[in-house]
Coordinates of N, CA and C in Angstrom, one line a residue:
X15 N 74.9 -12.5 23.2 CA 73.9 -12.8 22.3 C 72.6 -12.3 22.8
X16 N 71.7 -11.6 22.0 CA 70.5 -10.9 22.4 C 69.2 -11.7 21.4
X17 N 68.8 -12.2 22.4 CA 67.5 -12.9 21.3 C 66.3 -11.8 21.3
X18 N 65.3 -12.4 20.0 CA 64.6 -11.5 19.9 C 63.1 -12.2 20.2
X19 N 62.4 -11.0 20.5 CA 61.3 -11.5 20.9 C 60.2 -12.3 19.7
X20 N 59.3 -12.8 19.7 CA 58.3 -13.5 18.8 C 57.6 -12.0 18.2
X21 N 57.3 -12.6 16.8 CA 56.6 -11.4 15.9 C 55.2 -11.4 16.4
X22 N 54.9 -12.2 17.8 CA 53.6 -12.2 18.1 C 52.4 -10.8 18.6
X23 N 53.1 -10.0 18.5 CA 52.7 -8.7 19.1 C 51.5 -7.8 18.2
X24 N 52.2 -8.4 16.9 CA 51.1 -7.8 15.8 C 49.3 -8.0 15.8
X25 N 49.7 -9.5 16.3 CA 48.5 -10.1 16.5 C 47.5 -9.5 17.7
X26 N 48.4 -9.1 18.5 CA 47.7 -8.4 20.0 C 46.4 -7.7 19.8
X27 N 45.3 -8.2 20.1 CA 43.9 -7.4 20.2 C 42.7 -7.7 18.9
X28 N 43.6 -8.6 17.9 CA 42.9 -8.9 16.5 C 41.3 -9.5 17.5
X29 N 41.6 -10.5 18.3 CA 40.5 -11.6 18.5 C 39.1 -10.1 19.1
X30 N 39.9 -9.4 19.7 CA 38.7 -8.3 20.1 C 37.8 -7.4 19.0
X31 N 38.7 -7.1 17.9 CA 38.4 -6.6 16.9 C 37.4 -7.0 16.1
X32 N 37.7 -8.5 15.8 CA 36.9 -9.3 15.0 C 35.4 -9.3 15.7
X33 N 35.9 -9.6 16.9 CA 34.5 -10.0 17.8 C 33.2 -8.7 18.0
X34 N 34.3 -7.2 17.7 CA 33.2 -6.1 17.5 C 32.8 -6.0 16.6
X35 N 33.4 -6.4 15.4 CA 33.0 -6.3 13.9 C 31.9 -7.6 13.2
X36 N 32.1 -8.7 14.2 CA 31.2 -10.0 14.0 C 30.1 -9.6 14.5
X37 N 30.2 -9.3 16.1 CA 28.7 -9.2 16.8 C 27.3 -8.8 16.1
X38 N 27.4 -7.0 15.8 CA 26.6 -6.8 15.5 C 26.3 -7.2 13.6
X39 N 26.8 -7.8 13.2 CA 26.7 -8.7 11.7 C 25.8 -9.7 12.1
X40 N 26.0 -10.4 13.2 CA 25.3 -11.6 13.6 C 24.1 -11.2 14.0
X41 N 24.0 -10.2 14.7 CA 22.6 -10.0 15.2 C 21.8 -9.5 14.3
X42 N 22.4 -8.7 13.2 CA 21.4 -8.4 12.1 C 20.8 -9.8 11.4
X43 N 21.8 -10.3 11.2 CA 21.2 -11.5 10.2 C 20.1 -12.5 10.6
X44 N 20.5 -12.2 12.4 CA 19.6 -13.1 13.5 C 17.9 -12.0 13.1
X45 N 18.2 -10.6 13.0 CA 16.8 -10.3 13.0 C 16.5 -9.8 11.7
X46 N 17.2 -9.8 10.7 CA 17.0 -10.5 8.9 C 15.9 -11.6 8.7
X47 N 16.4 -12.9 10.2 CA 15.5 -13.6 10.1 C 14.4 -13.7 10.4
X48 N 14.6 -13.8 11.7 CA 13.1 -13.4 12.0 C 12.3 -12.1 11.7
X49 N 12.3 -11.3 10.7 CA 12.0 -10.4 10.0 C 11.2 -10.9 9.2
X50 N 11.7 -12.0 8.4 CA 11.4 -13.0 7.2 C 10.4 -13.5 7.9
X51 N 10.6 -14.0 8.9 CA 9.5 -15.4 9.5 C 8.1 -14.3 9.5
X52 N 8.5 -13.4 10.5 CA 7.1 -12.6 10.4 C 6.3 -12.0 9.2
X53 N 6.9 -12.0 8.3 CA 6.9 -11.6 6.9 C 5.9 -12.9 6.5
X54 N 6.3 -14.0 6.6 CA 5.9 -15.3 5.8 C 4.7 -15.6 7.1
X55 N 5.1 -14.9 8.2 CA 3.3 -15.4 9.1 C 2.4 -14.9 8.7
X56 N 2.9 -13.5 8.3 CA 1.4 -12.3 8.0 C 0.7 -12.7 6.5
X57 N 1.7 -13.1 5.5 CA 1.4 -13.4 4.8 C 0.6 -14.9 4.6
X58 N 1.0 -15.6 5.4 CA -0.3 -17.0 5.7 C -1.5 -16.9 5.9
X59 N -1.5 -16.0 7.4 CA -2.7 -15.2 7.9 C -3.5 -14.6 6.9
X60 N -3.2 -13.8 6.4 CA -4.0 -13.1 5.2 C -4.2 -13.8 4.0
X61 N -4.0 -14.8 3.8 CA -4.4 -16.2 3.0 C -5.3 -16.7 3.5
X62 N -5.3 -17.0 4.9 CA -6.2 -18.3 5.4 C -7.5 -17.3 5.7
X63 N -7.6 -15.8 6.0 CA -8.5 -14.4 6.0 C -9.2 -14.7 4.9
X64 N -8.6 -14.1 3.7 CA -9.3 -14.4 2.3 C -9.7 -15.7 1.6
X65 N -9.1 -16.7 2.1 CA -9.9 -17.8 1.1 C -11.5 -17.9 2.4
X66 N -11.0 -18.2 3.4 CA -12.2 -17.7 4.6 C -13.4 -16.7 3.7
X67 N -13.0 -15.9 3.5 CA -13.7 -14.8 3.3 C -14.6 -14.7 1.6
X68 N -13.6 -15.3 0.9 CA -14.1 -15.6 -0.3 C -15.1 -17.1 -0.4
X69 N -14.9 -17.7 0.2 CA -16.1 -19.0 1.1 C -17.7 -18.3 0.9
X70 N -17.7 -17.2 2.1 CA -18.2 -16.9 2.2 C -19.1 -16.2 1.2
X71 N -18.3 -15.2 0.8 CA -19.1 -14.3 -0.5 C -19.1 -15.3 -1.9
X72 N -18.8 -16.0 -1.8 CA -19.0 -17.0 -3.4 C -20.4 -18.1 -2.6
X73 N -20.9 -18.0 -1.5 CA -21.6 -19.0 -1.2 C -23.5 -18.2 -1.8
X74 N -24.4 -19.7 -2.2 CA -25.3 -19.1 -2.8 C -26.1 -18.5 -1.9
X75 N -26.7 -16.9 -2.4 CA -27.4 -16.4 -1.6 C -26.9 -14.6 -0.5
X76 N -25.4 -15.4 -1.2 CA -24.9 -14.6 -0.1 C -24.2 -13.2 -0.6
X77 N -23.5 -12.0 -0.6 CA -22.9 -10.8 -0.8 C -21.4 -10.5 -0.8
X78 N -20.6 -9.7 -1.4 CA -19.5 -9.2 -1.1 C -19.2 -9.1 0.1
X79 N -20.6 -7.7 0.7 CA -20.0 -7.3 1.6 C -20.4 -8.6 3.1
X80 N -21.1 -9.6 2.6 CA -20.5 -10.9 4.1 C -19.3 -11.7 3.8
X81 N -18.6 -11.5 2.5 CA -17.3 -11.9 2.5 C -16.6 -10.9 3.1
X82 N -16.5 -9.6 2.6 CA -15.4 -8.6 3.5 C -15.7 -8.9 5.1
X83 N -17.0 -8.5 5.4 CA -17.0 -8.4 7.1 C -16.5 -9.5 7.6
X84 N -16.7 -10.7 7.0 CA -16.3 -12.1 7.6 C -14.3 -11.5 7.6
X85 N -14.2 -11.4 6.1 CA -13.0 -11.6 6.0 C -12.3 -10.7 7.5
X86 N -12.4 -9.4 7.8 CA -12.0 -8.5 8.6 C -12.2 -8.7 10.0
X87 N -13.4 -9.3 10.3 CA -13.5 -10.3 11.5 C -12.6 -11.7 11.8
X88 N -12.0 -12.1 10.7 CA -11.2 -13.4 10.7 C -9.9 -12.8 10.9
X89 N -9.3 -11.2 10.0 CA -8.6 -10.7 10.0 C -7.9 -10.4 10.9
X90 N -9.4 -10.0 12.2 CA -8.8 -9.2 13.6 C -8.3 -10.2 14.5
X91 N -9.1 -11.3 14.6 CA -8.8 -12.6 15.2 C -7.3 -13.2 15.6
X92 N -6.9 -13.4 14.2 CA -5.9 -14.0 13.6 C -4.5 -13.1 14.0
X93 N -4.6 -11.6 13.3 CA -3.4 -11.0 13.8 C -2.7 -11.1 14.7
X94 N -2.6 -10.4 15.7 CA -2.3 -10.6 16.8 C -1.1 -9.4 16.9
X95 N -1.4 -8.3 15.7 CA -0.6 -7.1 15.5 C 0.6 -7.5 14.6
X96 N 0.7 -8.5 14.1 CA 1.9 -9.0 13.2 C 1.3 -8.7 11.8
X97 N 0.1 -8.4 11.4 CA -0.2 -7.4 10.5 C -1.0 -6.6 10.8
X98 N -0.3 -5.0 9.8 CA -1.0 -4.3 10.0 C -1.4 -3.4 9.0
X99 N -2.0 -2.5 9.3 CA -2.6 -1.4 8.2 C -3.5 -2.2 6.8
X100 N -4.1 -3.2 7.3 CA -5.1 -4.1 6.6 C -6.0 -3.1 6.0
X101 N -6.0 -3.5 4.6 CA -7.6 -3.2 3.9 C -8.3 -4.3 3.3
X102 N -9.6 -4.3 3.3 CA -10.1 -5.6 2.6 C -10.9 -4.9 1.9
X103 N -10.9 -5.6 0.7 CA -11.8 -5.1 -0.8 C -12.6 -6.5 -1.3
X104 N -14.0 -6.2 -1.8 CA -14.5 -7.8 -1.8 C -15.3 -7.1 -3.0
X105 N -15.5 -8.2 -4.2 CA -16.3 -7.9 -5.3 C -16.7 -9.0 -5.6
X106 N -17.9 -9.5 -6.0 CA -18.5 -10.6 -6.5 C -20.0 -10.1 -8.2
X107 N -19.1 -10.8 -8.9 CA -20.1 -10.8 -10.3 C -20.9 -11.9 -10.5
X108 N -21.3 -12.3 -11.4 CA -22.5 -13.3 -11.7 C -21.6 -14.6 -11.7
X109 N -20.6 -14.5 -12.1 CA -19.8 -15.8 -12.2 C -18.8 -15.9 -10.9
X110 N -17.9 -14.9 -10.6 CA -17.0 -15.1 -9.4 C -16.7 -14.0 -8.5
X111 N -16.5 -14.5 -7.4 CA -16.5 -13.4 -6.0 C -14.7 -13.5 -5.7
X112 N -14.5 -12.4 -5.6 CA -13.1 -11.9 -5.3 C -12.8 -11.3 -3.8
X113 N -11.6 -11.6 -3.3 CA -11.4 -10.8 -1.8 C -9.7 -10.4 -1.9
X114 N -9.5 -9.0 -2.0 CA -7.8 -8.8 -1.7 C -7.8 -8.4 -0.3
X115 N -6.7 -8.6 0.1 CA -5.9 -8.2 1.1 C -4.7 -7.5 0.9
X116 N -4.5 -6.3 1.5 CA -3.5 -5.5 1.6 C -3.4 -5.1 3.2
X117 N -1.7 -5.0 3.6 CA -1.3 -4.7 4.6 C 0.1 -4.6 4.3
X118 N 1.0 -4.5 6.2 CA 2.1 -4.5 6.2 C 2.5 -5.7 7.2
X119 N 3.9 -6.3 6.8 CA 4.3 -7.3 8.2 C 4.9 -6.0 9.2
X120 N 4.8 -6.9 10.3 CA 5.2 -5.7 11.6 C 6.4 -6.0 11.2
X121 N 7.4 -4.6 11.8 CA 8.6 -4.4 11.3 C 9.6 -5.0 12.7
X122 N 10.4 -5.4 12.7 CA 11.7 -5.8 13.6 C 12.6 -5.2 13.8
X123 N 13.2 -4.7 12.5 CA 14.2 -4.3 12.0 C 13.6 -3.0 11.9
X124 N 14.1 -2.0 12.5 CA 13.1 0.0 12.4 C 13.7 0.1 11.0
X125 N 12.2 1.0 10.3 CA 12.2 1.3 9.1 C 12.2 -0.3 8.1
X126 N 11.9 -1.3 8.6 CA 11.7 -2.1 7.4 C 10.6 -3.1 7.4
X127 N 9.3 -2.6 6.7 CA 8.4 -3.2 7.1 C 7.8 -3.8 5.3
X128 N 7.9 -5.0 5.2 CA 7.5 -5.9 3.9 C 6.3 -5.5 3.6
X129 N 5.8 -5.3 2.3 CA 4.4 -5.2 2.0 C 3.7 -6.3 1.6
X130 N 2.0 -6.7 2.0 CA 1.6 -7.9 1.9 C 0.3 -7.8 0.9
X131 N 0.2 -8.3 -0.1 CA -0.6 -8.6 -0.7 C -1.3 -10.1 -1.8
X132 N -2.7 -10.2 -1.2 CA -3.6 -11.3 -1.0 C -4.7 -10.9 -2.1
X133 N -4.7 -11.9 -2.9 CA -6.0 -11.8 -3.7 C -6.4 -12.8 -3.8
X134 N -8.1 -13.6 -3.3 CA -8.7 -14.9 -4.0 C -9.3 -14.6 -4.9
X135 N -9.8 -15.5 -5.6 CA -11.1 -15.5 -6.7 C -11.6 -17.3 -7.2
X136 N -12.7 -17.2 -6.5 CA -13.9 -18.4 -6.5 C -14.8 -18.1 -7.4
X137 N -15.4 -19.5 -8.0 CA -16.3 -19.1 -8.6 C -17.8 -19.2 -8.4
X138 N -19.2 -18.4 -8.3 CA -20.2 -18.2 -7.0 C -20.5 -19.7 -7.5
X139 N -21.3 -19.8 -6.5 CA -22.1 -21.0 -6.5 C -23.8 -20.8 -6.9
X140 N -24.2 -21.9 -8.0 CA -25.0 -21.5 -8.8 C -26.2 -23.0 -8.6
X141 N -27.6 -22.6 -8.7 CA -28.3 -23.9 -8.5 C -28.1 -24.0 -10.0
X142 N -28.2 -25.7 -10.7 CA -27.7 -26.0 -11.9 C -29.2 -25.2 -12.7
X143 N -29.5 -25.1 -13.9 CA -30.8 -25.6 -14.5 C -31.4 -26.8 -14.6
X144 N -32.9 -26.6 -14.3 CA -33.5 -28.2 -14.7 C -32.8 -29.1 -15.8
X145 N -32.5 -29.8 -16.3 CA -32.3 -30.5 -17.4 C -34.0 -31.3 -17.8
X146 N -33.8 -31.0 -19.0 CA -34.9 -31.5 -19.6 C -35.4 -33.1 -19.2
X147 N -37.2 -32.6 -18.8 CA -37.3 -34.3 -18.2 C -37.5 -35.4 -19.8
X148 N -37.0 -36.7 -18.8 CA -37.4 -37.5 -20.1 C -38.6 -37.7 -19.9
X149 N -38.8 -37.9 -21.8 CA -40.2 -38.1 -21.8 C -40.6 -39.9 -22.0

């Protein structure tokens, strides 16, 4: 009588296989994430820059260009190189002062870098008119 061995053999090496073909899956999606996260910091940053910065230029008295400088001064502060290639543009009319932001999030992932874009708009601050005195 000759027994035969187990069909187990087929299986031989699958668990190693899997584990080369999982690894690097896993680590992409690990830096997918944190991709995103830096993505969603740069873009906070350049929120909390601009409304900063639009404060400033909508305040009475004051100019565009002390909302941009502020803004780009709050800009440099804040980064910390997680954004980059920043432009600030600041325009203010008789009614409202505007500030965009444009940049990029730093990239993680080579070749993949999110684009960020920020625009406020306030309305300036105005002393009222007299209102007529009573007589």
């Amino acid at each position: 009588m000759t027994t035969t061995a187990p069909r187990r053999r087929r299986d031989r090496g699958a668990a190693s296989v899997e584990l080369v073909l999982a690894t690097p899956l896993l680590g992409l999606l690990l830096m997918a994430a944190v991709q995103f996260a830096l993505w969603q910091h740069a873009s906070h940053m350049a929120q909390a820059a601009a409304n900063e910065g639009v404060q400033i230029a909508r305040a009475y008295g004051s100019s565009a260009a002390a909302g941009r400088s502020d803004t780009e001064a709050l800009l440099a502060d804040l980064s910390g190189g997680v954004l980059s290639g920043t432009s600030v543009s600041a325009s203010r009319s008789a009614t409202t002062a505007t500030i965009t932001i444009t940049g990029r999030a730093e990239a993680v992932i080579p070749g993949l870098s999110f684009p960020i874009k920020v625009t406020v708009t306030a309305p300036v601050e105005r002393i009222p008119a007299n209102p007529a005195s009573p007589a």
